[in-house]
Amino acid sequence: MDAQLRLVRMARIDGQPLPSGLERALGVAVDITARKRTEQTLREVRADLTATLRALPDLMFEVDREGTFHHVHAPRPELLLVPPDAIVGRNQRDLLPPGTLREAELSELAFYDALTGLPNRRLLLDRIEQTLLRQAREPSWCALLFIDLDDFKRVNDHHGHGVGDQVLTVLAQRLRASVRETDPLGRLAGDEFVALLPDLGENAAAARRVAQRVARTLVRTLGTPLHDRPAITPSASVGVLMFRGHHAVADLLAQADWLMYRAKDAGKGQLTLRWYGREAPTPAPRPPAPRRHG
């Protein structure tokens, strides 16, 4: 068969022979094209998420509601007291001393950043993925905001990591107050945060205005001096990626990360906004390979 040909409609056919002397059968065909396409989209999304998680340098566990470990991501096995194979399939109650942690505390450790209280990288990526799955069914304009604090290393060097942790906690609270409660927001790593603004409507210009307003509010709010630390004046650079419909999370993050660096190159407390995807009203430049940063 020609490799260029592809199946465009799919059906399930159920039938049974007719009670007659002729070799005839009665059948019913049901169009299952939409279901098959949805299943294919879900497989592709799961593959993208799996590839993203495998590239992360952090130690991560996949744990169900009953506390059973289903997967261990350990790029540095020396961080574990036992091999990963000795953890998978076992319950946390079997691995921890009695009374060590309550179930709620385990959930906090697994899915929330201990310092800021925001969703950690794993929960953040999962929430973004779930939101993008809805975009596959009901596409609308969205904005992915990649937020990086400016010169945060200087805060740790000059004032100590304890003060740096206090600054991160305060700024995380400001971030949470600047977006809708239902908007996915979390701490990606270090002084990097990511927020997704979904369901901005069908009008590209109106969606852009909303995204710009939120991003500017973030920049202004994060740049406000701390009341108990007047010597510290924080600021943040924000990359704003406008897109519509479903895209791979890794691709969106790489684009938004690049835009954040463009904003940082322009000076402290800046933002850069670009469109992404085939439906973009203006063509977006393709970024180089994303740079690593701490």
PDB file of C-alpha atoms in Angstrom:
ATOM      1  CA  MET A   1       0.000   0.000   0.000  1.00  0.00           C
ATOM      2  CA  ASP A   2       1.206   3.506  -0.775  1.00  0.00           C
ATOM      3  CA  ALA A   3       2.835   4.941   2.382  1.00  0.00           C
ATOM      4  CA  GLN A   4       1.205   8.304   1.614  1.00  0.00           C
ATOM      5  CA  LEU A   5      -2.309   6.859   2.023  1.00  0.00           C
ATOM      6  CA  ARG A   6      -3.901   7.020   5.436  1.00  0.00           C
ATOM      7  CA  LEU A   7      -7.198   5.912   6.930  1.00  0.00           C
ATOM      8  CA  VAL A   8      -9.575   8.848   7.346  1.00  0.00           C
ATOM      9  CA  ARG A   9     -12.713   7.059   8.624  1.00  0.00           C
ATOM     10  CA  MET A  10     -12.967   4.122  11.004  1.00  0.00           C
ATOM     11  CA  ALA A  11     -15.970   1.965  11.863  1.00  0.00           C
ATOM     12  CA  ARG A  12     -16.982  -0.972  14.039  1.00  0.00           C
ATOM     13  CA  ILE A  13     -19.221  -3.504  12.266  1.00  0.00           C
ATOM     14  CA  ASP A  14     -21.375  -6.019  14.149  1.00  0.00           C
ATOM     15  CA  GLY A  15     -23.470  -8.560  12.269  1.00  0.00           C
ATOM     16  CA  GLN A  16     -25.182 -11.919  12.294  1.00  0.00           C
ATOM     17  CA  PRO A  17     -26.342 -14.407   9.610  1.00  0.00           C
ATOM     18  CA  LEU A  18     -29.925 -14.123   8.400  1.00  0.00           C
ATOM     19  CA  PRO A  19     -32.132 -17.188   8.994  1.00  0.00           C
ATOM     20  CA  SER A  20     -32.556 -18.095   5.358  1.00  0.00           C
ATOM     21  CA  GLY A  21     -31.169 -20.503   2.856  1.00  0.00           C
ATOM     22  CA  LEU A  22     -29.099 -17.774   1.240  1.00  0.00           C
ATOM     23  CA  GLU A  23     -25.669 -16.834   2.516  1.00  0.00           C
ATOM     24  CA  ARG A  24     -26.624 -13.413   3.781  1.00  0.00           C
ATOM     25  CA  ALA A  25     -25.899 -11.450   6.933  1.00  0.00           C
ATOM     26  CA  LEU A  26     -27.319  -8.344   8.596  1.00  0.00           C
ATOM     27  CA  GLY A  27     -24.757  -5.919   9.969  1.00  0.00           C
ATOM     28  CA  VAL A  28     -24.569  -2.510  11.637  1.00  0.00           C
ATOM     29  CA  ALA A  29     -21.606  -0.158  11.135  1.00  0.00           C
ATOM     30  CA  VAL A  30     -20.814   2.467  13.774  1.00  0.00           C
ATOM     31  CA  ASP A  31     -18.482   5.352  12.968  1.00  0.00           C
ATOM     32  CA  ILE A  32     -15.758   5.347  15.647  1.00  0.00           C
ATOM     33  CA  THR A  33     -13.395   7.780  13.913  1.00  0.00           C
ATOM     34  CA  ALA A  34     -13.723  10.475  16.603  1.00  0.00           C
ATOM     35  CA  ARG A  35     -13.085   7.970  19.395  1.00  0.00           C
ATOM     36  CA  LYS A  36     -10.012   6.550  17.659  1.00  0.00           C
ATOM     37  CA  ARG A  37      -8.597  10.008  17.019  1.00  0.00           C
ATOM     38  CA  THR A  38      -9.126  10.930  20.660  1.00  0.00           C
ATOM     39  CA  GLU A  39      -7.356   7.738  21.738  1.00  0.00           C
ATOM     40  CA  GLN A  40      -4.456   8.543  19.411  1.00  0.00           C
ATOM     41  CA  THR A  41      -4.229  12.083  20.819  1.00  0.00           C
ATOM     42  CA  LEU A  42      -4.177  10.708  24.369  1.00  0.00           C
ATOM     43  CA  ARG A  43      -1.385   8.267  23.470  1.00  0.00           C
ATOM     44  CA  GLU A  44       0.666  11.071  21.925  1.00  0.00           C
ATOM     45  CA  VAL A  45       0.082  13.315  24.944  1.00  0.00           C
ATOM     46  CA  ARG A  46       1.115  10.536  27.332  1.00  0.00           C
ATOM     47  CA  ALA A  47       4.252   9.887  25.283  1.00  0.00           C
ATOM     48  CA  ASP A  48       5.151  13.608  25.383  1.00  0.00           C
ATOM     49  CA  LEU A  49       4.626  13.768  29.139  1.00  0.00           C
ATOM     50  CA  THR A  50       6.673  10.615  29.695  1.00  0.00           C
ATOM     51  CA  ALA A  51       9.539  11.991  27.609  1.00  0.00           C
ATOM     52  CA  THR A  52       9.429  15.252  29.574  1.00  0.00           C
ATOM     53  CA  LEU A  53       9.512  13.514  32.948  1.00  0.00           C
ATOM     54  CA  ARG A  54      12.379  11.239  31.916  1.00  0.00           C
ATOM     55  CA  ALA A  55      14.482  14.287  31.057  1.00  0.00           C
ATOM     56  CA  LEU A  56      14.060  15.832  34.515  1.00  0.00           C
ATOM     57  CA  PRO A  57      17.031  15.605  36.914  1.00  0.00           C
ATOM     58  CA  ASP A  58      14.889  15.369  40.054  1.00  0.00           C
ATOM     59  CA  LEU A  59      14.016  12.312  42.112  1.00  0.00           C
ATOM     60  CA  MET A  60      10.295  11.573  41.575  1.00  0.00           C
ATOM     61  CA  PHE A  61       7.810   8.903  42.630  1.00  0.00           C
ATOM     62  CA  GLU A  62       4.497   7.872  41.111  1.00  0.00           C
ATOM     63  CA  VAL A  63       2.186   7.015  43.998  1.00  0.00           C
ATOM     64  CA  ASP A  64      -1.532   6.182  43.880  1.00  0.00           C
ATOM     65  CA  ARG A  65      -4.176   7.281  46.378  1.00  0.00           C
ATOM     66  CA  GLU A  66      -3.589   4.182  48.494  1.00  0.00           C
ATOM     67  CA  GLY A  67       0.115   4.990  48.837  1.00  0.00           C
ATOM     68  CA  THR A  68       1.450   2.287  46.503  1.00  0.00           C
ATOM     69  CA  PHE A  69       4.536   3.167  44.453  1.00  0.00           C
ATOM     70  CA  HIS A  70       4.126   2.481  40.715  1.00  0.00           C
ATOM     71  CA  HIS A  71       7.230   4.132  39.312  1.00  0.00           C
ATOM     72  CA  VAL A  72      10.477   5.619  40.577  1.00  0.00           C
ATOM     73  CA  HIS A  73      12.419   8.183  38.531  1.00  0.00           C
ATOM     74  CA  ALA A  74      15.933   8.160  40.017  1.00  0.00           C
ATOM     75  CA  PRO A  75      18.589   9.805  37.814  1.00  0.00           C
ATOM     76  CA  ARG A  76      20.823   9.611  40.902  1.00  0.00           C
ATOM     77  CA  PRO A  77      20.153   6.224  42.538  1.00  0.00           C
ATOM     78  CA  GLU A  78      22.528   7.075  45.383  1.00  0.00           C
ATOM     79  CA  LEU A  79      19.810   9.355  46.770  1.00  0.00           C
ATOM     80  CA  LEU A  80      17.750   6.259  47.614  1.00  0.00           C
ATOM     81  CA  LEU A  81      18.397   3.976  50.552  1.00  0.00           C
ATOM     82  CA  VAL A  82      17.219   0.970  48.517  1.00  0.00           C
ATOM     83  CA  PRO A  83      17.200   0.228  44.765  1.00  0.00           C
ATOM     84  CA  PRO A  84      14.182   1.521  42.784  1.00  0.00           C
ATOM     85  CA  ASP A  85      13.045  -2.068  42.108  1.00  0.00           C
ATOM     86  CA  ALA A  86      12.679  -2.571  45.833  1.00  0.00           C
ATOM     87  CA  ILE A  87      10.214   0.333  46.032  1.00  0.00           C
ATOM     88  CA  VAL A  88       7.922  -0.254  43.039  1.00  0.00           C
ATOM     89  CA  GLY A  89       4.824  -2.226  43.993  1.00  0.00           C
ATOM     90  CA  ARG A  90       5.190  -1.601  47.718  1.00  0.00           C
ATOM     91  CA  ASN A  91       3.097   0.691  49.886  1.00  0.00           C
ATOM     92  CA  GLN A  92       4.538   3.639  51.732  1.00  0.00           C
ATOM     93  CA  ARG A  93       3.355   2.103  54.996  1.00  0.00           C
ATOM     94  CA  ASP A  94       5.721  -0.800  54.365  1.00  0.00           C
ATOM     95  CA  LEU A  95       8.685   1.455  53.695  1.00  0.00           C
ATOM     96  CA  LEU A  96       8.354   4.024  56.471  1.00  0.00           C
ATOM     97  CA  PRO A  97       8.547   3.474  60.214  1.00  0.00           C
ATOM     98  CA  PRO A  98       5.104   3.483  61.902  1.00  0.00           C
ATOM     99  CA  GLY A  99       3.862   6.975  62.662  1.00  0.00           C
ATOM    100  CA  THR A 100       6.534   8.683  60.563  1.00  0.00           C
ATOM    101  CA  LEU A 101       4.153  10.615  58.325  1.00  0.00           C
ATOM    102  CA  ARG A 102       0.341  10.911  58.037  1.00  0.00           C
ATOM    103  CA  GLU A 103      -1.322  10.381  54.641  1.00  0.00           C
ATOM    104  CA  ALA A 104      -1.977  14.108  54.146  1.00  0.00           C
ATOM    105  CA  GLU A 105       1.665  14.894  54.814  1.00  0.00           C
ATOM    106  CA  LEU A 106       2.748  12.319  52.231  1.00  0.00           C
ATOM    107  CA  SER A 107       0.479  13.940  49.653  1.00  0.00           C
ATOM    108  CA  GLU A 108       2.014  17.328  50.418  1.00  0.00           C
ATOM    109  CA  LEU A 109       5.517  15.950  49.954  1.00  0.00           C
ATOM    110  CA  ALA A 110       4.625  14.181  46.718  1.00  0.00           C
ATOM    111  CA  PHE A 111       2.818  16.995  44.947  1.00  0.00           C
ATOM    112  CA  TYR A 112       3.573  20.338  46.604  1.00  0.00           C
ATOM    113  CA  ASP A 113       6.734  22.366  47.033  1.00  0.00           C
ATOM    114  CA  ALA A 114       7.703  22.248  50.694  1.00  0.00           C
ATOM    115  CA  LEU A 115       8.973  25.840  50.730  1.00  0.00           C
ATOM    116  CA  THR A 116       6.348  27.820  48.812  1.00  0.00           C
ATOM    117  CA  GLY A 117       3.313  25.583  49.144  1.00  0.00           C
ATOM    118  CA  LEU A 118       2.742  25.792  45.387  1.00  0.00           C
ATOM    119  CA  PRO A 119       2.369  22.686  43.227  1.00  0.00           C
ATOM    120  CA  ASN A 120       5.780  21.177  42.510  1.00  0.00           C
ATOM    121  CA  ARG A 121       7.126  20.394  39.059  1.00  0.00           C
ATOM    122  CA  ARG A 122       5.370  17.042  38.824  1.00  0.00           C
ATOM    123  CA  LEU A 123       1.908  18.287  39.824  1.00  0.00           C
ATOM    124  CA  LEU A 124       2.334  21.445  37.742  1.00  0.00           C
ATOM    125  CA  LEU A 125       3.138  19.485  34.564  1.00  0.00           C
ATOM    126  CA  ASP A 126       0.244  17.144  35.221  1.00  0.00           C
ATOM    127  CA  ARG A 127      -2.218  20.023  35.655  1.00  0.00           C
ATOM    128  CA  ILE A 128      -0.966  21.698  32.494  1.00  0.00           C
ATOM    129  CA  GLU A 129      -1.315  18.391  30.649  1.00  0.00           C
ATOM    130  CA  GLN A 130      -4.874  17.938  31.852  1.00  0.00           C
ATOM    131  CA  THR A 131      -5.767  21.453  30.758  1.00  0.00           C
ATOM    132  CA  LEU A 132      -4.232  20.847  27.333  1.00  0.00           C
ATOM    133  CA  LEU A 133      -6.282  17.673  26.918  1.00  0.00           C
ATOM    134  CA  ARG A 134      -9.377  19.826  27.184  1.00  0.00           C
ATOM    135  CA  GLN A 135      -7.841  22.116  24.586  1.00  0.00           C
ATOM    136  CA  ALA A 136      -7.720  19.161  22.200  1.00  0.00           C
ATOM    137  CA  ARG A 137     -11.521  18.941  22.446  1.00  0.00           C
ATOM    138  CA  GLU A 138     -12.446  22.601  22.910  1.00  0.00           C
ATOM    139  CA  PRO A 139      -9.611  24.778  21.546  1.00  0.00           C
ATOM    140  CA  SER A 140      -9.307  28.393  22.638  1.00  0.00           C
ATOM    141  CA  TRP A 141      -6.489  30.874  23.105  1.00  0.00           C
ATOM    142  CA  CYS A 142      -4.184  30.311  26.068  1.00  0.00           C
ATOM    143  CA  ALA A 143      -1.037  31.903  27.466  1.00  0.00           C
ATOM    144  CA  LEU A 144       1.891  30.116  29.095  1.00  0.00           C
ATOM    145  CA  LEU A 145       3.910  32.387  31.408  1.00  0.00           C
ATOM    146  CA  PHE A 146       7.494  31.438  32.239  1.00  0.00           C
ATOM    147  CA  ILE A 147       8.595  33.525  35.242  1.00  0.00           C
ATOM    148  CA  ASP A 148      12.196  33.825  36.413  1.00  0.00           C
ATOM    149  CA  LEU A 149      13.416  36.010  39.284  1.00  0.00           C
ATOM    150  CA  ASP A 150      16.189  38.446  38.345  1.00  0.00           C
ATOM    151  CA  ASP A 151      19.558  38.143  40.106  1.00  0.00           C
ATOM    152  CA  PHE A 152      18.150  35.858  42.775  1.00  0.00           C
ATOM    153  CA  LYS A 153      21.562  34.277  43.284  1.00  0.00           C
ATOM    154  CA  ARG A 154      22.752  37.656  44.571  1.00  0.00           C
ATOM    155  CA  VAL A 155      20.060  37.572  47.266  1.00  0.00           C
ATOM    156  CA  ASN A 156      21.320  34.196  48.489  1.00  0.00           C
ATOM    157  CA  ASP A 157      24.974  35.289  48.300  1.00  0.00           C
ATOM    158  CA  HIS A 158      24.513  38.624  50.081  1.00  0.00           C
ATOM    159  CA  HIS A 159      21.771  37.791  52.601  1.00  0.00           C
ATOM    160  CA  GLY A 160      21.967  34.024  53.038  1.00  0.00           C
ATOM    161  CA  HIS A 161      19.792  31.172  51.887  1.00  0.00           C
ATOM    162  CA  GLY A 162      17.426  31.610  54.834  1.00  0.00           C
ATOM    163  CA  VAL A 163      16.520  35.087  53.627  1.00  0.00           C
ATOM    164  CA  GLY A 164      16.359  33.778  50.069  1.00  0.00           C
ATOM    165  CA  ASP A 165      13.791  31.203  51.159  1.00  0.00           C
ATOM    166  CA  GLN A 166      11.730  33.941  52.819  1.00  0.00           C
ATOM    167  CA  VAL A 167      11.796  35.972  49.600  1.00  0.00           C
ATOM    168  CA  LEU A 168      10.691  32.965  47.543  1.00  0.00           C
ATOM    169  CA  THR A 169       7.818  32.305  49.944  1.00  0.00           C
ATOM    170  CA  VAL A 170       6.555  35.895  49.770  1.00  0.00           C
ATOM    171  CA  LEU A 171       6.846  36.066  45.982  1.00  0.00           C
ATOM    172  CA  ALA A 172       5.054  32.743  45.589  1.00  0.00           C
ATOM    173  CA  GLN A 173       2.136  34.157  47.591  1.00  0.00           C
ATOM    174  CA  ARG A 174       2.081  37.190  45.311  1.00  0.00           C
ATOM    175  CA  LEU A 175       2.034  34.944  42.257  1.00  0.00           C
ATOM    176  CA  ARG A 176      -0.884  32.945  43.595  1.00  0.00           C
ATOM    177  CA  ALA A 177      -2.850  36.138  44.240  1.00  0.00           C
ATOM    178  CA  SER A 178      -2.181  37.464  40.723  1.00  0.00           C
ATOM    179  CA  VAL A 179      -3.847  34.657  38.730  1.00  0.00           C
ATOM    180  CA  ARG A 180      -7.175  32.878  38.898  1.00  0.00           C
ATOM    181  CA  GLU A 181      -7.449  30.126  41.487  1.00  0.00           C
ATOM    182  CA  THR A 182      -8.158  27.599  38.730  1.00  0.00           C
ATOM    183  CA  ASP A 183      -5.123  28.613  36.624  1.00  0.00           C
ATOM    184  CA  PRO A 184      -2.298  26.035  36.825  1.00  0.00           C
ATOM    185  CA  LEU A 185       0.605  27.629  38.698  1.00  0.00           C
ATOM    186  CA  GLY A 186       3.645  26.084  40.298  1.00  0.00           C
ATOM    187  CA  ARG A 187       7.343  26.181  41.074  1.00  0.00           C
ATOM    188  CA  LEU A 188       9.239  24.586  38.218  1.00  0.00           C
ATOM    189  CA  ALA A 189      12.698  24.708  39.830  1.00  0.00           C
ATOM    190  CA  GLY A 190      14.778  27.081  41.948  1.00  0.00           C
ATOM    191  CA  ASP A 191      13.577  30.612  41.194  1.00  0.00           C
ATOM    192  CA  GLU A 192      11.520  29.588  38.136  1.00  0.00           C
ATOM    193  CA  PHE A 193       7.732  29.528  38.143  1.00  0.00           C
ATOM    194  CA  VAL A 194       5.202  28.713  35.434  1.00  0.00           C
ATOM    195  CA  ALA A 195       1.562  29.762  35.086  1.00  0.00           C
ATOM    196  CA  LEU A 196      -0.955  28.749  32.435  1.00  0.00           C
ATOM    197  CA  LEU A 197      -3.846  31.051  31.542  1.00  0.00           C
ATOM    198  CA  PRO A 198      -6.369  28.847  29.699  1.00  0.00           C
ATOM    199  CA  ASP A 199      -9.711  29.606  28.083  1.00  0.00           C
ATOM    200  CA  LEU A 200      -8.938  33.167  26.971  1.00  0.00           C
ATOM    201  CA  GLY A 201     -11.580  32.970  24.243  1.00  0.00           C
ATOM    202  CA  GLU A 202     -11.623  32.831  20.458  1.00  0.00           C
ATOM    203  CA  ASN A 203     -10.595  36.431  19.807  1.00  0.00           C
ATOM    204  CA  ALA A 204      -6.798  36.564  19.476  1.00  0.00           C
ATOM    205  CA  ALA A 205      -6.515  40.302  20.142  1.00  0.00           C
ATOM    206  CA  ALA A 206      -8.666  40.110  23.272  1.00  0.00           C
ATOM    207  CA  ALA A 207      -6.723  37.087  24.540  1.00  0.00           C
ATOM    208  CA  ARG A 208      -3.456  38.959  24.032  1.00  0.00           C
ATOM    209  CA  ARG A 209      -4.734  41.925  26.046  1.00  0.00           C
ATOM    210  CA  VAL A 210      -5.684  39.646  28.951  1.00  0.00           C
ATOM    211  CA  ALA A 211      -2.326  37.870  28.887  1.00  0.00           C
ATOM    212  CA  GLN A 212      -0.417  41.159  28.764  1.00  0.00           C
ATOM    213  CA  ARG A 213      -2.436  42.574  31.641  1.00  0.00           C
ATOM    214  CA  VAL A 214      -1.791  39.531  33.821  1.00  0.00           C
ATOM    215  CA  ALA A 215       1.918  39.445  32.921  1.00  0.00           C
ATOM    216  CA  ARG A 216       2.338  43.154  33.663  1.00  0.00           C
ATOM    217  CA  THR A 217       0.542  42.695  36.964  1.00  0.00           C
ATOM    218  CA  LEU A 218       2.950  39.891  37.831  1.00  0.00           C
ATOM    219  CA  VAL A 219       5.983  41.998  36.958  1.00  0.00           C
ATOM    220  CA  ARG A 220       4.691  44.930  38.981  1.00  0.00           C
ATOM    221  CA  THR A 221       3.629  42.812  41.955  1.00  0.00           C
ATOM    222  CA  LEU A 222       6.851  40.824  42.103  1.00  0.00           C
ATOM    223  CA  GLY A 223       8.864  44.047  41.844  1.00  0.00           C
ATOM    224  CA  THR A 224       7.292  45.575  44.946  1.00  0.00           C
ATOM    225  CA  PRO A 225       9.833  45.868  47.817  1.00  0.00           C
ATOM    226  CA  LEU A 226       9.400  43.480  50.714  1.00  0.00           C
ATOM    227  CA  HIS A 227       8.025  45.139  53.844  1.00  0.00           C
ATOM    228  CA  ASP A 228      10.335  43.343  56.261  1.00  0.00           C
ATOM    229  CA  ARG A 229      13.323  43.388  53.879  1.00  0.00           C
ATOM    230  CA  PRO A 230      13.493  46.943  52.483  1.00  0.00           C
ATOM    231  CA  ALA A 231      17.060  46.397  51.281  1.00  0.00           C
ATOM    232  CA  ILE A 232      15.837  43.729  48.863  1.00  0.00           C
ATOM    233  CA  THR A 233      14.054  44.905  45.729  1.00  0.00           C
ATOM    234  CA  PRO A 234      12.996  41.829  43.762  1.00  0.00           C
ATOM    235  CA  SER A 235      12.113  41.724  40.084  1.00  0.00           C
ATOM    236  CA  ALA A 236      11.166  39.090  37.549  1.00  0.00           C
ATOM    237  CA  SER A 237      11.403  38.497  33.806  1.00  0.00           C
ATOM    238  CA  VAL A 238       8.419  36.888  32.094  1.00  0.00           C
ATOM    239  CA  GLY A 239       8.108  35.070  28.789  1.00  0.00           C
ATOM    240  CA  VAL A 240       4.520  34.965  27.515  1.00  0.00           C
ATOM    241  CA  LEU A 241       3.662  32.352  24.889  1.00  0.00           C
ATOM    242  CA  MET A 242       0.272  32.692  23.175  1.00  0.00           C
ATOM    243  CA  PHE A 243      -1.119  29.495  21.629  1.00  0.00           C
ATOM    244  CA  ARG A 244      -4.392  27.833  20.714  1.00  0.00           C
ATOM    245  CA  GLY A 245      -5.369  24.192  20.995  1.00  0.00           C
ATOM    246  CA  HIS A 246      -3.271  21.238  22.036  1.00  0.00           C
ATOM    247  CA  HIS A 247       0.543  21.208  21.881  1.00  0.00           C
ATOM    248  CA  ALA A 248       3.246  19.130  23.560  1.00  0.00           C
ATOM    249  CA  VAL A 249       4.082  20.468  27.022  1.00  0.00           C
ATOM    250  CA  ALA A 250       7.828  20.174  26.418  1.00  0.00           C
ATOM    251  CA  ASP A 251       7.575  22.292  23.254  1.00  0.00           C
ATOM    252  CA  LEU A 252       5.520  24.988  24.990  1.00  0.00           C
ATOM    253  CA  LEU A 253       7.929  25.164  27.931  1.00  0.00           C
ATOM    254  CA  ALA A 254      10.960  25.411  25.643  1.00  0.00           C
ATOM    255  CA  GLN A 255       9.385  28.280  23.704  1.00  0.00           C
ATOM    256  CA  ALA A 256       8.279  30.150  26.838  1.00  0.00           C
ATOM    257  CA  ASP A 257      11.699  29.621  28.437  1.00  0.00           C
ATOM    258  CA  TRP A 258      13.349  31.180  25.386  1.00  0.00           C
ATOM    259  CA  LEU A 259      10.986  34.155  25.542  1.00  0.00           C
ATOM    260  CA  MET A 260      11.847  34.624  29.209  1.00  0.00           C
ATOM    261  CA  TYR A 261      15.524  34.882  28.268  1.00  0.00           C
ATOM    262  CA  ARG A 262      14.632  37.441  25.605  1.00  0.00           C
ATOM    263  CA  ALA A 263      12.902  39.482  28.311  1.00  0.00           C
ATOM    264  CA  LYS A 264      15.855  39.088  30.675  1.00  0.00           C
ATOM    265  CA  ASP A 265      18.262  40.269  27.961  1.00  0.00           C
ATOM    266  CA  ALA A 266      16.181  43.462  27.667  1.00  0.00           C
ATOM    267  CA  GLY A 267      16.713  44.303  31.347  1.00  0.00           C
ATOM    268  CA  LYS A 268      15.177  43.544  34.726  1.00  0.00           C
ATOM    269  CA  GLY A 269      11.436  43.397  35.168  1.00  0.00           C
ATOM    270  CA  GLN A 270      10.602  42.947  31.490  1.00  0.00           C
ATOM    271  CA  LEU A 271       8.237  40.688  29.557  1.00  0.00           C
ATOM    272  CA  THR A 272       8.303  39.320  26.015  1.00  0.00           C
ATOM    273  CA  LEU A 273       5.184  38.029  24.232  1.00  0.00           C
ATOM    274  CA  ARG A 274       5.064  35.927  21.070  1.00  0.00           C
ATOM    275  CA  TRP A 275       2.519  33.802  19.228  1.00  0.00           C
ATOM    276  CA  TYR A 276       3.007  30.074  18.675  1.00  0.00           C
ATOM    277  CA  GLY A 277       1.430  27.531  16.341  1.00  0.00           C
ATOM    278  CA  ARG A 278      -0.192  27.501  12.929  1.00  0.00           C
ATOM    279  CA  GLU A 279      -3.139  29.607  14.072  1.00  0.00           C
ATOM    280  CA  ALA A 280      -0.924  32.458  15.263  1.00  0.00           C
ATOM    281  CA  PRO A 281      -2.016  35.788  13.737  1.00  0.00           C
ATOM    282  CA  THR A 282       1.632  36.711  13.181  1.00  0.00           C
ATOM    283  CA  PRO A 283       4.515  34.294  12.503  1.00  0.00           C
ATOM    284  CA  ALA A 284       6.686  33.529  15.503  1.00  0.00           C
ATOM    285  CA  PRO A 285      10.464  33.102  15.223  1.00  0.00           C
ATOM    286  CA  ARG A 286      11.772  29.652  16.026  1.00  0.00           C
ATOM    287  CA  PRO A 287      14.013  29.741  19.106  1.00  0.00           C
ATOM    288  CA  PRO A 288      17.395  28.058  19.321  1.00  0.00           C
ATOM    289  CA  ALA A 289      17.856  25.014  21.526  1.00  0.00           C
ATOM    290  CA  PRO A 290      16.852  25.978  25.094  1.00  0.00           C
ATOM    291  CA  ARG A 291      19.710  26.936  27.387  1.00  0.00           C
ATOM    292  CA  ARG A 292      20.186  25.325  30.769  1.00  0.00           C
ATOM    293  CA  HIS A 293      20.134  27.593  33.765  1.00  0.00           C
ATOM    294  CA  GLY A 294      20.089  27.290  37.496  1.00  0.00           C
TER     295      GLY A 294
END
